C-alpha atoms as an extended CHARMM CRD file, in Angstrom:
* protein
*
        88  EXT
         1         1  UNK       CA              0.4350000000       13.7940000000        0.4420000000  PROA      1               0.0000000000
         2         2  UNK       CA              0.1150000000       11.6320000000       -2.6570000000  PROA      2               0.0000000000
         3         3  UNK       CA             -0.1900000000        7.8880000000       -2.0420000000  PROA      3               0.0000000000
         4         4  UNK       CA              0.0610000000        5.4900000000       -4.9890000000  PROA      4               0.0000000000
         5         5  UNK       CA             -0.3690000000        1.7210000000       -4.8510000000  PROA      5               0.0000000000
         6         6  UNK       CA              0.3850000000       -0.6830000000       -7.6890000000  PROA      6               0.0000000000
         7         7  UNK       CA             -0.7790000000       -4.2560000000       -7.2210000000  PROA      7               0.0000000000
         8         8  UNK       CA              0.4760000000       -7.0310000000       -9.5110000000  PROA      8               0.0000000000
         9         9  UNK       CA              0.1560000000      -10.7940000000       -9.5630000000  PROA      9               0.0000000000
        10        10  UNK       CA             -2.6910000000      -12.8730000000       -8.2860000000  PROA      10              0.0000000000
        11        11  UNK       CA             -4.3040000000      -15.7280000000      -10.1420000000  PROA      11              0.0000000000
        12        12  UNK       CA             -4.9090000000      -13.6860000000      -13.3100000000  PROA      12              0.0000000000
        13        13  UNK       CA             -1.5420000000      -11.8900000000      -13.1380000000  PROA      13              0.0000000000
        14        14  UNK       CA             -3.1330000000       -8.4940000000      -13.6750000000  PROA      14              0.0000000000
        15        15  UNK       CA             -2.0140000000       -5.0400000000      -12.5890000000  PROA      15              0.0000000000
        16        16  UNK       CA             -3.9860000000       -2.3210000000      -10.8190000000  PROA      16              0.0000000000
        17        17  UNK       CA             -2.7220000000        1.1480000000       -9.9220000000  PROA      17              0.0000000000
        18        18  UNK       CA             -4.5560000000        3.6820000000       -7.7880000000  PROA      18              0.0000000000
        19        19  UNK       CA             -3.5940000000        7.0370000000       -6.3180000000  PROA      19              0.0000000000
        20        20  UNK       CA             -5.0660000000        9.0560000000       -3.5150000000  PROA      20              0.0000000000
        21        21  UNK       CA             -4.3140000000       12.6940000000       -2.6680000000  PROA      21              0.0000000000
        22        22  UNK       CA             -4.8910000000       13.3660000000        1.0200000000  PROA      22              0.0000000000
        23        23  UNK       CA             -4.8910000000       17.1680000000        0.8220000000  PROA      23              0.0000000000
        24        24  UNK       CA             -8.6490000000       17.7310000000        0.5290000000  PROA      24              0.0000000000
        25        25  UNK       CA             -9.8860000000       14.7400000000        2.5110000000  PROA      25              0.0000000000
        26        26  UNK       CA            -11.5820000000       15.0410000000        5.8760000000  PROA      26              0.0000000000
        27        27  UNK       CA             -9.5500000000       12.0560000000        7.1300000000  PROA      27              0.0000000000
        28        28  UNK       CA             -6.2690000000       13.5940000000        5.9580000000  PROA      28              0.0000000000
        29        29  UNK       CA             -4.4120000000       13.3680000000        9.2780000000  PROA      29              0.0000000000
        30        30  UNK       CA             -5.4180000000        9.7660000000        9.9030000000  PROA      30              0.0000000000
        31        31  UNK       CA             -4.4090000000        8.7130000000        6.3830000000  PROA      31              0.0000000000
        32        32  UNK       CA             -1.0670000000       10.4840000000        6.5750000000  PROA      32              0.0000000000
        33        33  UNK       CA             -0.3030000000        8.8990000000        9.9430000000  PROA      33              0.0000000000
        34        34  UNK       CA             -1.3040000000        5.4960000000        8.5810000000  PROA      34              0.0000000000
        35        35  UNK       CA              0.9600000000        5.9930000000        5.5570000000  PROA      35              0.0000000000
        36        36  UNK       CA              3.9160000000        6.9170000000        7.7560000000  PROA      36              0.0000000000
        37        37  UNK       CA              3.3680000000        3.8310000000        9.9300000000  PROA      37              0.0000000000
        38        38  UNK       CA              2.9570000000        1.6050000000        6.8700000000  PROA      38              0.0000000000
        39        39  UNK       CA              6.2150000000        2.7820000000        5.3430000000  PROA      39              0.0000000000
        40        40  UNK       CA              8.1500000000        2.6610000000        8.5930000000  PROA      40              0.0000000000
        41        41  UNK       CA              7.0220000000       -0.8990000000        9.3490000000  PROA      41              0.0000000000
        42        42  UNK       CA              8.8060000000       -4.0150000000        8.2240000000  PROA      42              0.0000000000
        43        43  UNK       CA              9.2870000000       -4.3620000000        4.5220000000  PROA      43              0.0000000000
        44        44  UNK       CA              8.7070000000       -8.0970000000        4.1770000000  PROA      44              0.0000000000
        45        45  UNK       CA              9.0750000000       -8.1260000000        0.3660000000  PROA      45              0.0000000000
        46        46  UNK       CA             12.2290000000      -10.1690000000        0.8810000000  PROA      46              0.0000000000
        47        47  UNK       CA             10.0700000000      -13.1570000000        1.8190000000  PROA      47              0.0000000000
        48        48  UNK       CA              9.5150000000      -15.9600000000       -0.6640000000  PROA      48              0.0000000000
        49        49  UNK       CA              6.7050000000      -15.1130000000       -3.0950000000  PROA      49              0.0000000000
        50        50  UNK       CA              3.5050000000      -17.0720000000       -2.6350000000  PROA      50              0.0000000000
        51        51  UNK       CA              2.0210000000      -18.7110000000       -5.7470000000  PROA      51              0.0000000000
        52        52  UNK       CA             -0.7930000000      -16.5070000000       -7.0620000000  PROA      52              0.0000000000
        53        53  UNK       CA             -0.0600000000      -13.9400000000       -4.3290000000  PROA      53              0.0000000000
        54        54  UNK       CA             -0.0830000000      -10.2030000000       -4.8460000000  PROA      54              0.0000000000
        55        55  UNK       CA              2.9480000000       -7.9300000000       -4.9080000000  PROA      55              0.0000000000
        56        56  UNK       CA              2.6120000000       -4.2330000000       -4.1180000000  PROA      56              0.0000000000
        57        57  UNK       CA              4.6030000000       -1.1080000000       -4.7710000000  PROA      57              0.0000000000
        58        58  UNK       CA              3.5320000000        1.6270000000       -2.3760000000  PROA      58              0.0000000000
        59        59  UNK       CA              4.7560000000        5.1600000000       -2.9990000000  PROA      59              0.0000000000
        60        60  UNK       CA              4.1090000000        7.9660000000       -0.5490000000  PROA      60              0.0000000000
        61        61  UNK       CA              5.3990000000       11.2000000000       -2.0630000000  PROA      61              0.0000000000
        62        62  UNK       CA              9.0360000000       10.2690000000       -2.8120000000  PROA      62              0.0000000000
        63        63  UNK       CA              9.2650000000        7.2200000000       -0.5130000000  PROA      63              0.0000000000
        64        64  UNK       CA              8.7530000000        3.7820000000       -2.0310000000  PROA      64              0.0000000000
        65        65  UNK       CA              8.4280000000        0.2790000000       -0.5820000000  PROA      65              0.0000000000
        66        66  UNK       CA              7.8750000000       -3.0730000000       -2.2550000000  PROA      66              0.0000000000
        67        67  UNK       CA              5.6550000000       -5.4840000000       -0.3530000000  PROA      67              0.0000000000
        68        68  UNK       CA              4.5090000000       -9.0680000000       -0.7810000000  PROA      68              0.0000000000
        69        69  UNK       CA              1.2050000000      -10.6040000000        0.2750000000  PROA      69              0.0000000000
        70        70  UNK       CA              0.6980000000      -12.3290000000        2.7380000000  PROA      70              0.0000000000
        71        71  UNK       CA              3.6100000000      -10.6940000000        4.5870000000  PROA      71              0.0000000000
        72        72  UNK       CA              1.9500000000       -7.3030000000        5.1090000000  PROA      72              0.0000000000
        73        73  UNK       CA              1.6400000000       -5.5480000000        8.4370000000  PROA      73              0.0000000000
        74        74  UNK       CA             -1.8610000000       -4.4900000000        9.4710000000  PROA      74              0.0000000000
        75        75  UNK       CA             -1.0430000000       -0.8390000000        8.6820000000  PROA      75              0.0000000000
        76        76  UNK       CA              0.2760000000       -1.7660000000        5.2250000000  PROA      76              0.0000000000
        77        77  UNK       CA             -2.7930000000       -3.8550000000        4.4450000000  PROA      77              0.0000000000
        78        78  UNK       CA             -5.1560000000       -1.1270000000        5.6370000000  PROA      78              0.0000000000
        79        79  UNK       CA             -3.4130000000        1.5790000000        3.5760000000  PROA      79              0.0000000000
        80        80  UNK       CA             -3.4070000000       -0.6000000000        0.4510000000  PROA      80              0.0000000000
        81        81  UNK       CA             -7.1120000000       -1.4020000000        0.8700000000  PROA      81              0.0000000000
        82        82  UNK       CA             -8.0580000000        2.2640000000        1.3010000000  PROA      82              0.0000000000
        83        83  UNK       CA             -6.1090000000        3.4460000000       -1.7390000000  PROA      83              0.0000000000
        84        84  UNK       CA             -7.2880000000        0.6610000000       -4.0290000000  PROA      84              0.0000000000
        85        85  UNK       CA            -10.9040000000        1.1690000000       -2.9040000000  PROA      85              0.0000000000
        86        86  UNK       CA            -10.6990000000        4.8940000000       -3.6720000000  PROA      86              0.0000000000
        87        87  UNK       CA            -10.9080000000        4.1720000000       -7.4030000000  PROA      87              0.0000000000
        88        88  UNK       CA            -13.3460000000        1.2820000000       -7.2550000000  PROA      88              0.0000000000
């Protein structure tokens, strides 16, 4: 499973994109379950944007959701943190 996160916005208005392939990871099953929960949860991107807040596009294989901070579910936040940290 390929998981890609693009984060835009924030105070500096920058963009960061990171991808993570679960196939060869020891935590593959946990990550894939987390991704499924994150995408099946609420998609609160329809909320009013917060000044200097982050916006996210999360793609899991062919599924895509647009999310807005601070309206993330715990599963969405955890998945985003793991993927973005994978390239740090």
